[in-house]
PDB file of C-alpha atoms in Angstrom:
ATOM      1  CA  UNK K  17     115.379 119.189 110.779  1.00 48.00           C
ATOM      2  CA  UNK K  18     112.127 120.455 112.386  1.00 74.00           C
ATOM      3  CA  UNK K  19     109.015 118.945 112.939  1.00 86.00           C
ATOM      4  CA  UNK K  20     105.834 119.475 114.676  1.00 91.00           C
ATOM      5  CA  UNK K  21     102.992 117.369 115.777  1.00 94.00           C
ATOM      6  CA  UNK K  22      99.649 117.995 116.314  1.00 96.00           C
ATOM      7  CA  UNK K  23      97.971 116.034 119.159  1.00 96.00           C
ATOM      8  CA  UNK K  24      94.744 115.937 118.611  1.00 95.00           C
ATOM      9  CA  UNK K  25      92.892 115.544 114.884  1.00 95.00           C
ATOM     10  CA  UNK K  26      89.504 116.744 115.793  1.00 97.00           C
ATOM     11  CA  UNK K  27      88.343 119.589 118.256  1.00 98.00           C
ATOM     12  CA  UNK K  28      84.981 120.290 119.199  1.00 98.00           C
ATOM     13  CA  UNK K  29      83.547 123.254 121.310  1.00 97.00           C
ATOM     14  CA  UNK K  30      80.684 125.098 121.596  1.00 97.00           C
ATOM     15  CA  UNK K  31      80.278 128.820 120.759  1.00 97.00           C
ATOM     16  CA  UNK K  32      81.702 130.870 123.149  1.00 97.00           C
ATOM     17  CA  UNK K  33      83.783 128.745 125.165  1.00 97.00           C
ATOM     18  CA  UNK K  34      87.408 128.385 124.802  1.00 98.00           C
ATOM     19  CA  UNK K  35      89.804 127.026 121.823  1.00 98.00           C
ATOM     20  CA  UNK K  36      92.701 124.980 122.700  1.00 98.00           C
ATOM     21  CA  UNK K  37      94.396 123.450 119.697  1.00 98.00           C
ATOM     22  CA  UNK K  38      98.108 121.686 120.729  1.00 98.00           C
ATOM     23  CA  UNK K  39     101.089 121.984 118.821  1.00 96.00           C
ATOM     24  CA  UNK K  40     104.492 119.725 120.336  1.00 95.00           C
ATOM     25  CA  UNK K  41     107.687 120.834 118.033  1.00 91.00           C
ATOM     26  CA  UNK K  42     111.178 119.320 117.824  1.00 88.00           C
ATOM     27  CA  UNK K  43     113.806 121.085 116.670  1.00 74.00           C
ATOM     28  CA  UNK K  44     117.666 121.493 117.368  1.00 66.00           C
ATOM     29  CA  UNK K  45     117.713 125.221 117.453  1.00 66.00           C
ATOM     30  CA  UNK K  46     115.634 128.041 117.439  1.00 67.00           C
ATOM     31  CA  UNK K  47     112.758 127.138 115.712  1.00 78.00           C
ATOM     32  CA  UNK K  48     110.212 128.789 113.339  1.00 83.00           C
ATOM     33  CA  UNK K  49     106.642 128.606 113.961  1.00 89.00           C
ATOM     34  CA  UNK K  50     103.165 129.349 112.479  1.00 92.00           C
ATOM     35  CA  UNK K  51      99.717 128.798 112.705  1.00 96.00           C
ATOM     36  CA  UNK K  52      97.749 128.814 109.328  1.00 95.00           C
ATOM     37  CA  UNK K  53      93.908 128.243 108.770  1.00 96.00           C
ATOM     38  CA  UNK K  54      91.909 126.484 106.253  1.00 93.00           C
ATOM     39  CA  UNK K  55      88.291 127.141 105.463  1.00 90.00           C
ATOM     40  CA  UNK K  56      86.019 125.000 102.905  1.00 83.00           C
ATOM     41  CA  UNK K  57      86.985 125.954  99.712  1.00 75.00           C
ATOM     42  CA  UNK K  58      89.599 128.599 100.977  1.00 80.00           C
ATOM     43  CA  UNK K  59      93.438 128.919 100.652  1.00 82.00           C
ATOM     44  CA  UNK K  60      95.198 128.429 103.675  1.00 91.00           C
ATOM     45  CA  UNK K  61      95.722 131.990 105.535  1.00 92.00           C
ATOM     46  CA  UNK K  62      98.113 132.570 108.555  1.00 92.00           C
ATOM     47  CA  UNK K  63      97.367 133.263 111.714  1.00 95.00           C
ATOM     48  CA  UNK K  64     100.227 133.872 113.523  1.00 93.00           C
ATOM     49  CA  UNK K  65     103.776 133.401 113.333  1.00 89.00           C
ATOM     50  CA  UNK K  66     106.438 133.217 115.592  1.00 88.00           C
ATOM     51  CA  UNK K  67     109.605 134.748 115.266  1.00 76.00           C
ATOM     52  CA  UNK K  68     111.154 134.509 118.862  1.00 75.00           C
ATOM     53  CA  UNK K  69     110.725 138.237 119.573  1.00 73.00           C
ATOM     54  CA  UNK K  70     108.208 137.609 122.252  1.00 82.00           C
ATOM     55  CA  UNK K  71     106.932 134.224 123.186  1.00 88.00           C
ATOM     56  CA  UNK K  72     103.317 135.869 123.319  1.00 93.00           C
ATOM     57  CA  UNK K  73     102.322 135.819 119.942  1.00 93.00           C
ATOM     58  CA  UNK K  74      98.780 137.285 118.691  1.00 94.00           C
ATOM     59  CA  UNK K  75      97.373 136.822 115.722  1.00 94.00           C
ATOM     60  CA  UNK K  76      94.190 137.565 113.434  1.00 94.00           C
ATOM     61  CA  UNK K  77      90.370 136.939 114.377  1.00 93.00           C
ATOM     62  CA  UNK K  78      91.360 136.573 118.399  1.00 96.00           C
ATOM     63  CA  UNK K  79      93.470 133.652 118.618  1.00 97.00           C
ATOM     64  CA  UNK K  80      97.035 133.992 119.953  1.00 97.00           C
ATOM     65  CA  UNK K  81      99.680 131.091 121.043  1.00 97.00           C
ATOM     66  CA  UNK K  82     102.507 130.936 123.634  1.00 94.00           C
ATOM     67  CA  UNK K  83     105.691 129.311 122.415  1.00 92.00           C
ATOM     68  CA  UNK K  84     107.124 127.366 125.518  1.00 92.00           C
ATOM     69  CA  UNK K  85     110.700 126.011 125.159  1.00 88.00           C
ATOM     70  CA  UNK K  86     110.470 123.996 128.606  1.00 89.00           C
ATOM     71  CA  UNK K  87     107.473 122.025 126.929  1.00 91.00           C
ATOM     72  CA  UNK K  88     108.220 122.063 123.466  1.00 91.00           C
ATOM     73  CA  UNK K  89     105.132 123.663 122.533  1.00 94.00           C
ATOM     74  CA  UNK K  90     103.186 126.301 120.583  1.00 95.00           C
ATOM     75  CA  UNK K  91      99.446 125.710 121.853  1.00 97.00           C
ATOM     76  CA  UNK K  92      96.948 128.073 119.701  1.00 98.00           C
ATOM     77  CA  UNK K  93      94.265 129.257 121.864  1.00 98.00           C
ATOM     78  CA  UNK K  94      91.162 131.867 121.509  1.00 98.00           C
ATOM     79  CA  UNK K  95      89.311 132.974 124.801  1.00 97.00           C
ATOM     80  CA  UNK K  96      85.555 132.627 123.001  1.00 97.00           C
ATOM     81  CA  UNK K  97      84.948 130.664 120.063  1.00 97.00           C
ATOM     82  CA  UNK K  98      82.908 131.912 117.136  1.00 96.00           C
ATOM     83  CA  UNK K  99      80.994 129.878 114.669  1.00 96.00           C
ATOM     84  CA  UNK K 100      82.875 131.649 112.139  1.00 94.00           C
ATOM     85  CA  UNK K 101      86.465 129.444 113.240  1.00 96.00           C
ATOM     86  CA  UNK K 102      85.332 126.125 112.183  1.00 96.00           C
ATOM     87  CA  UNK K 103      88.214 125.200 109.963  1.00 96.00           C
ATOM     88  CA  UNK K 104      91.007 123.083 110.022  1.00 96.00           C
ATOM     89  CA  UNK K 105      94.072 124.196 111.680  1.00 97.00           C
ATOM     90  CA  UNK K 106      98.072 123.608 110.978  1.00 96.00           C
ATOM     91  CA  UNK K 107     100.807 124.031 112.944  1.00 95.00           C
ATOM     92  CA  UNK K 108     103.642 124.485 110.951  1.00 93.00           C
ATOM     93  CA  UNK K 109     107.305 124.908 111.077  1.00 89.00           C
ATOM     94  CA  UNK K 110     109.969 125.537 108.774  1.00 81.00           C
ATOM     95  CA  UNK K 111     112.484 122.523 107.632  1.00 72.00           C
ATOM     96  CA  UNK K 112     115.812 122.343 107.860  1.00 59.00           C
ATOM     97  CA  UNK K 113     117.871 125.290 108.792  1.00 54.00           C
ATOM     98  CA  UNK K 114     118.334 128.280 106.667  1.00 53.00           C
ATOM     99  CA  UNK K 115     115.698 130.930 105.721  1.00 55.00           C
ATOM    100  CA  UNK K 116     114.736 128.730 102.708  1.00 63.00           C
ATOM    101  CA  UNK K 117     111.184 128.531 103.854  1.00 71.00           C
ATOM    102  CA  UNK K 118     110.058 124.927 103.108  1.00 83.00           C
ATOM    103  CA  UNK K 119     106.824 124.814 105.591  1.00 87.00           C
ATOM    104  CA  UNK K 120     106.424 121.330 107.290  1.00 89.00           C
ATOM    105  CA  UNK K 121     102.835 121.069 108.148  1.00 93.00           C
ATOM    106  CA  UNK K 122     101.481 119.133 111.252  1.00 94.00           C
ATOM    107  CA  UNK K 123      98.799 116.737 110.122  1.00 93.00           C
ATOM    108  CA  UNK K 124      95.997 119.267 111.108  1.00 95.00           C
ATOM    109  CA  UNK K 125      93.314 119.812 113.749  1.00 97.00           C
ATOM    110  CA  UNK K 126      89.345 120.194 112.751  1.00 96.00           C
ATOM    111  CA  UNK K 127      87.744 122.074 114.629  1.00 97.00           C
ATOM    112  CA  UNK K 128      84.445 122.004 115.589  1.00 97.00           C
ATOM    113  CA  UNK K 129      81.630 124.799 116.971  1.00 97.00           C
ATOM    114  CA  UNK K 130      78.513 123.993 117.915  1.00 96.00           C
ATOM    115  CA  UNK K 131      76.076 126.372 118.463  1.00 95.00           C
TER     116      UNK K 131
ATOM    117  CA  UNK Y   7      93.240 140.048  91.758  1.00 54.00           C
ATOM    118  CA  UNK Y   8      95.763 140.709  94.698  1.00 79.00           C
ATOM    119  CA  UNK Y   9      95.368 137.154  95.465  1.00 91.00           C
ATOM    120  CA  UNK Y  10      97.774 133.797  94.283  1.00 95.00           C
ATOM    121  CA  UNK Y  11      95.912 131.938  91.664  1.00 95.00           C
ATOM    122  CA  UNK Y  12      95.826 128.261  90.454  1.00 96.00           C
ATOM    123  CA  UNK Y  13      93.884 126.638  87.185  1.00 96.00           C
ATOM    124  CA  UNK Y  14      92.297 124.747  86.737  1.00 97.00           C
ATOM    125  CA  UNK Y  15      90.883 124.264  90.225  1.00 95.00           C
ATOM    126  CA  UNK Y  16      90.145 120.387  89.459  1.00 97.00           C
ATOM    127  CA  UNK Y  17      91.246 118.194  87.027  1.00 98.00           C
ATOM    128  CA  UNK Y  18      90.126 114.735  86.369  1.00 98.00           C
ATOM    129  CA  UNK Y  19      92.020 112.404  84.559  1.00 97.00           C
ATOM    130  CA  UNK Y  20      92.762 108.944  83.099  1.00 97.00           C
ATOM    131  CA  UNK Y  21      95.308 107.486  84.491  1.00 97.00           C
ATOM    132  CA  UNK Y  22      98.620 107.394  81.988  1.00 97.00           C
ATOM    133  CA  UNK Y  23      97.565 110.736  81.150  1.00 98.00           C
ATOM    134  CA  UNK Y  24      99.862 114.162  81.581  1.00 98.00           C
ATOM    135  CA  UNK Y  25      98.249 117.056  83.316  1.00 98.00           C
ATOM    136  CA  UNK Y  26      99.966 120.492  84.131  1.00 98.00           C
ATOM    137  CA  UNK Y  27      99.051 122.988  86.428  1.00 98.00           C
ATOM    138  CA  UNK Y  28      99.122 126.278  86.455  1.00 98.00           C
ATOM    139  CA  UNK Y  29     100.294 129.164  89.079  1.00 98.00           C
ATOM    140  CA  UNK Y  30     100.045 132.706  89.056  1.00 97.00           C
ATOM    141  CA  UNK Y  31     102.117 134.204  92.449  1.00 96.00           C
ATOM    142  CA  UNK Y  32     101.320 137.480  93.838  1.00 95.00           C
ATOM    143  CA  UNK Y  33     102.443 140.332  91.574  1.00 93.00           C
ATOM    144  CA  UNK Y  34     106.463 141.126  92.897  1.00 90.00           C
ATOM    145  CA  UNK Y  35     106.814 137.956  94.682  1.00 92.00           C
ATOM    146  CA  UNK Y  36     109.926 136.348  94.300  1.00 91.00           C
ATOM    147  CA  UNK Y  37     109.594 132.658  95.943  1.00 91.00           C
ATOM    148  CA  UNK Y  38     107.276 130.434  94.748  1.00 94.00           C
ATOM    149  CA  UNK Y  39     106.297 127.210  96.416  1.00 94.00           C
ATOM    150  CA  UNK Y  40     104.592 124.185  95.592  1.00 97.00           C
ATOM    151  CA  UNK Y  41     102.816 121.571  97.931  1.00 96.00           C
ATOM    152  CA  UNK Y  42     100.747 118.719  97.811  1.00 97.00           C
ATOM    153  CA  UNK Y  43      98.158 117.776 100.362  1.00 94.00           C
ATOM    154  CA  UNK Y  44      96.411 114.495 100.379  1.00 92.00           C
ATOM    155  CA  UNK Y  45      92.912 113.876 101.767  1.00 88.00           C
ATOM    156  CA  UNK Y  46      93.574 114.362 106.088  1.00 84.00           C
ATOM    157  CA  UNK Y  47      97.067 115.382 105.813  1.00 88.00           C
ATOM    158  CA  UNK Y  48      98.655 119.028 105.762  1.00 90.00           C
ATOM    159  CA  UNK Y  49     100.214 120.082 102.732  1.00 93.00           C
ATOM    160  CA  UNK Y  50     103.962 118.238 102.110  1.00 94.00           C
ATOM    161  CA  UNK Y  51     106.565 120.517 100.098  1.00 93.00           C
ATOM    162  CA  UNK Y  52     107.136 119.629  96.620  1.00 96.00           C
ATOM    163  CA  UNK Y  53     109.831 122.262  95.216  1.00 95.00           C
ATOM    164  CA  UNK Y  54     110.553 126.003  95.246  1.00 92.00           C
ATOM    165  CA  UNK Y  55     111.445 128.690  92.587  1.00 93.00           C
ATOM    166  CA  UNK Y  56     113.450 132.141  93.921  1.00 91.00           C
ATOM    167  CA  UNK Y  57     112.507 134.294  90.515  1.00 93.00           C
ATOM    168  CA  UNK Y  58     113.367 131.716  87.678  1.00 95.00           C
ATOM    169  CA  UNK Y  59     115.551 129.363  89.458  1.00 94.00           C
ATOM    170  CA  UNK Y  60     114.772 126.020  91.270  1.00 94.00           C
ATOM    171  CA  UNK Y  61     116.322 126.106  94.119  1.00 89.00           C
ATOM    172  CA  UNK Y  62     115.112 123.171  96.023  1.00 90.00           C
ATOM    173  CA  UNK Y  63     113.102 120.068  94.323  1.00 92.00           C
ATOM    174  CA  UNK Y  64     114.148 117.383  96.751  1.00 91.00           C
ATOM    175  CA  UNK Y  65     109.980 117.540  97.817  1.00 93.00           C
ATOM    176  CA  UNK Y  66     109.370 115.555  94.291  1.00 96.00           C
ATOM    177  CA  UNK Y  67     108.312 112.072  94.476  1.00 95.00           C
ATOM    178  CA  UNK Y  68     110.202 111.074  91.426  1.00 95.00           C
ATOM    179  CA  UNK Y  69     111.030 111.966  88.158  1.00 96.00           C
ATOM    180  CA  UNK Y  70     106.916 111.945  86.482  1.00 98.00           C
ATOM    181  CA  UNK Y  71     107.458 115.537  88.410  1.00 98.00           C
ATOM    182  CA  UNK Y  72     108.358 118.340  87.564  1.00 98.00           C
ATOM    183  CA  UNK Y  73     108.165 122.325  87.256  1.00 98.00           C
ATOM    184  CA  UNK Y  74     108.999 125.705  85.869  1.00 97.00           C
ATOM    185  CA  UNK Y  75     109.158 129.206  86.117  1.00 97.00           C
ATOM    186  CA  UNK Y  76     110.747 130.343  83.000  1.00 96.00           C
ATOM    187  CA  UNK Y  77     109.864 133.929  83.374  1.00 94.00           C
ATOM    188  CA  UNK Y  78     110.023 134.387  87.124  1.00 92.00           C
ATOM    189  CA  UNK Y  79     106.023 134.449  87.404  1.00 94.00           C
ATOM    190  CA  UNK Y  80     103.915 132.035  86.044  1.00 97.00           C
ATOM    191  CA  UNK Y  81     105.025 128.256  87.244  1.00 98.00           C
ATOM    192  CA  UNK Y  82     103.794 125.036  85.987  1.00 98.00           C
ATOM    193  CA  UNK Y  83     103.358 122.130  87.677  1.00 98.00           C
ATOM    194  CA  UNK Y  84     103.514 118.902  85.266  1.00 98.00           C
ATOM    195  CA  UNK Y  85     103.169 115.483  86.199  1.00 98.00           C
ATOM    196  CA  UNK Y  86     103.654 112.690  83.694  1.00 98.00           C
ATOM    197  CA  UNK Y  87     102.136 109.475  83.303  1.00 98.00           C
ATOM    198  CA  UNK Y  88      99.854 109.527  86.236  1.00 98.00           C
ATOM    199  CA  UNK Y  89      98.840 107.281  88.573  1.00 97.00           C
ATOM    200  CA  UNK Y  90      96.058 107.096  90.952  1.00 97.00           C
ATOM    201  CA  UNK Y  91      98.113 107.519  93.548  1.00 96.00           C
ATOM    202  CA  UNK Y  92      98.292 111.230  92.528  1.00 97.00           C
ATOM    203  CA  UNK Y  93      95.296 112.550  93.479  1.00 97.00           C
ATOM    204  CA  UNK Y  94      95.735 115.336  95.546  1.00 97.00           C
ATOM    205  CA  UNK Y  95      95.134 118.692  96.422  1.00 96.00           C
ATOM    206  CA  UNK Y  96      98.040 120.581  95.073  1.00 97.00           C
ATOM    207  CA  UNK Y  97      98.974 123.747  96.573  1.00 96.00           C
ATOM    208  CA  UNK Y  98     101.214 127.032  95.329  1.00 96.00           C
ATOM    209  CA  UNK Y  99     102.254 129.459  97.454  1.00 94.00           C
ATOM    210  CA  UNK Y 100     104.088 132.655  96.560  1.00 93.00           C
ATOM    211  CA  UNK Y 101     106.221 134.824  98.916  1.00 90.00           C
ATOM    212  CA  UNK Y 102     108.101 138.504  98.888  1.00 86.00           C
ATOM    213  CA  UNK Y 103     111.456 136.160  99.146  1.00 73.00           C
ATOM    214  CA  UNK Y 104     112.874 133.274 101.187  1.00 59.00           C
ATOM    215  CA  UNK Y 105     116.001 134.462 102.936  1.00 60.00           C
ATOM    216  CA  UNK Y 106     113.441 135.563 105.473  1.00 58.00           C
ATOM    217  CA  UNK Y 107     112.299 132.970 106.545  1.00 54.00           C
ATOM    218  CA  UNK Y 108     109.610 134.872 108.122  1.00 61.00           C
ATOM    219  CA  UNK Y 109     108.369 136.438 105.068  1.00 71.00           C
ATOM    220  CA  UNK Y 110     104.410 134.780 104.833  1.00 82.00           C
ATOM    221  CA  UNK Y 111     103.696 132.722 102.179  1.00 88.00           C
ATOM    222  CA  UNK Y 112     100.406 133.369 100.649  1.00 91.00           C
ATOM    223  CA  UNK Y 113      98.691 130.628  99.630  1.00 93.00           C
ATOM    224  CA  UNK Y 114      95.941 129.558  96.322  1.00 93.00           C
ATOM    225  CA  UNK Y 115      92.966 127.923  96.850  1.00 92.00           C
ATOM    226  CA  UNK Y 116      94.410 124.850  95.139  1.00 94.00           C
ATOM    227  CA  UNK Y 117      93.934 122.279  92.224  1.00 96.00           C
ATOM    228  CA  UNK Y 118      92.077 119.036  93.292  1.00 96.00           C
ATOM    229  CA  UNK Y 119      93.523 116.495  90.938  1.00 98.00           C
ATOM    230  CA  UNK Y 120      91.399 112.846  90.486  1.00 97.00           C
ATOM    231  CA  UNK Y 121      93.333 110.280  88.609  1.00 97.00           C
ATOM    232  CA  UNK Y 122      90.899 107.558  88.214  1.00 96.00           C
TER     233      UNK Y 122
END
């Protein structure tokens, strides 16, 4: 089965710097990842996924993560924060093997922006 | 709406009491998903639905839980005889089908349940 871990619980930045939000994953195989987003009072809404086409991946609103085998990881980044990202983060993957997709959710990052 | 939809959005109630909760998936979505997400964690998988059929319920925490989706829509969530312990957020999700495992799940904005 798959798991991920999220290494830090809080993030705080100020507006316009840069967003660095870690994401270590284990898995046996080729693994499934995403990034999803929740606001106050909001649903949680993805932000990227990836899907091993291109270890790039960009998502919505500026942010994009790299998915690095040799590291285990799937860092979410953004070159400029934006008061408008404070929100807590997940990294998720996808349990067990099989397209059955039951997310496994990382314990979550807050982040922060100060103005 | 275009969205997925939960009701009530909270509940409060006594503990020993049943509550059931209520999901309404994106129009045409096959999968439906249920999660629960406790104060500072991410959301834990409960069970999932492919049209009217449970597929996968191995996410409940014992046998107070429970759900449906008799119709292939609508699913309710019922929990029996809670305890305080229960008090979550709990989260549906709904998704165009799972044997892509790709395929994004959209999510509601939740129920907060109390149990007091």
């Amino acid at each position: 089965a798959q798991s991920v871990t999220q290494l830090d619980s809080h993030v705080s930045v100020s507006e316009g710097t840069p967003v660095l939000l870690r994401c270590n994953y284990s898995s046996s195989y080729s693994p499934s990842l995403f990034w999803y987003v929740q606001h106050p009072n909001k649903g949680l809404q993805l932000l990227l996924k990836y899907t091993s086409a291109a270890t790039l991946v960009k998502g919505i609103n500026g942010f994009e993560a790299e998915f690095k085998k040799s590291e285990t990881s799937f860092h979410l980044t953004k070159p400029s924060a934006h008061m408008s990202d404070a929100a807590e983060y997940f990294c998720v993957g996808v349990r067990g093997s099989g397209n059955t997709g039951k997310l496994i959710f990382g314990q979550g990052t807050t982040l922060q922006v100060k103005p | 709406g275009a969205g997925v939809s939960q009701s009530p959005r909270y509940k409060v109630t006594k503990r020993g009491q049943d509550v059931a909760l209520r999901c309404d998936p994106i129009s045409g979505h096959v999968s439906l998903y249920w999660y629960r997400q406790a104060l500072g964690q991410g959301p834990e998988f409960l069970t999932y639905f492919n049209y009217e059929a449970q597929q996968d319920k191995s996410g409940l925490p014992n046998d107070r839980f429970s759900a449906e989706r008799p119709e292939g829509s609508i699913s309710t969530l019922t929990i029996q005889r809670t305890e305080q312990r229960d008090s979550a957020m709990y989260r549906c999700a709904s998704s165009l089908a799972a044997d892509r495992v790709y395929n994004e799940q959209f999510f509601g904005p939740g129920t907060r349940l109390t149990v007091l």
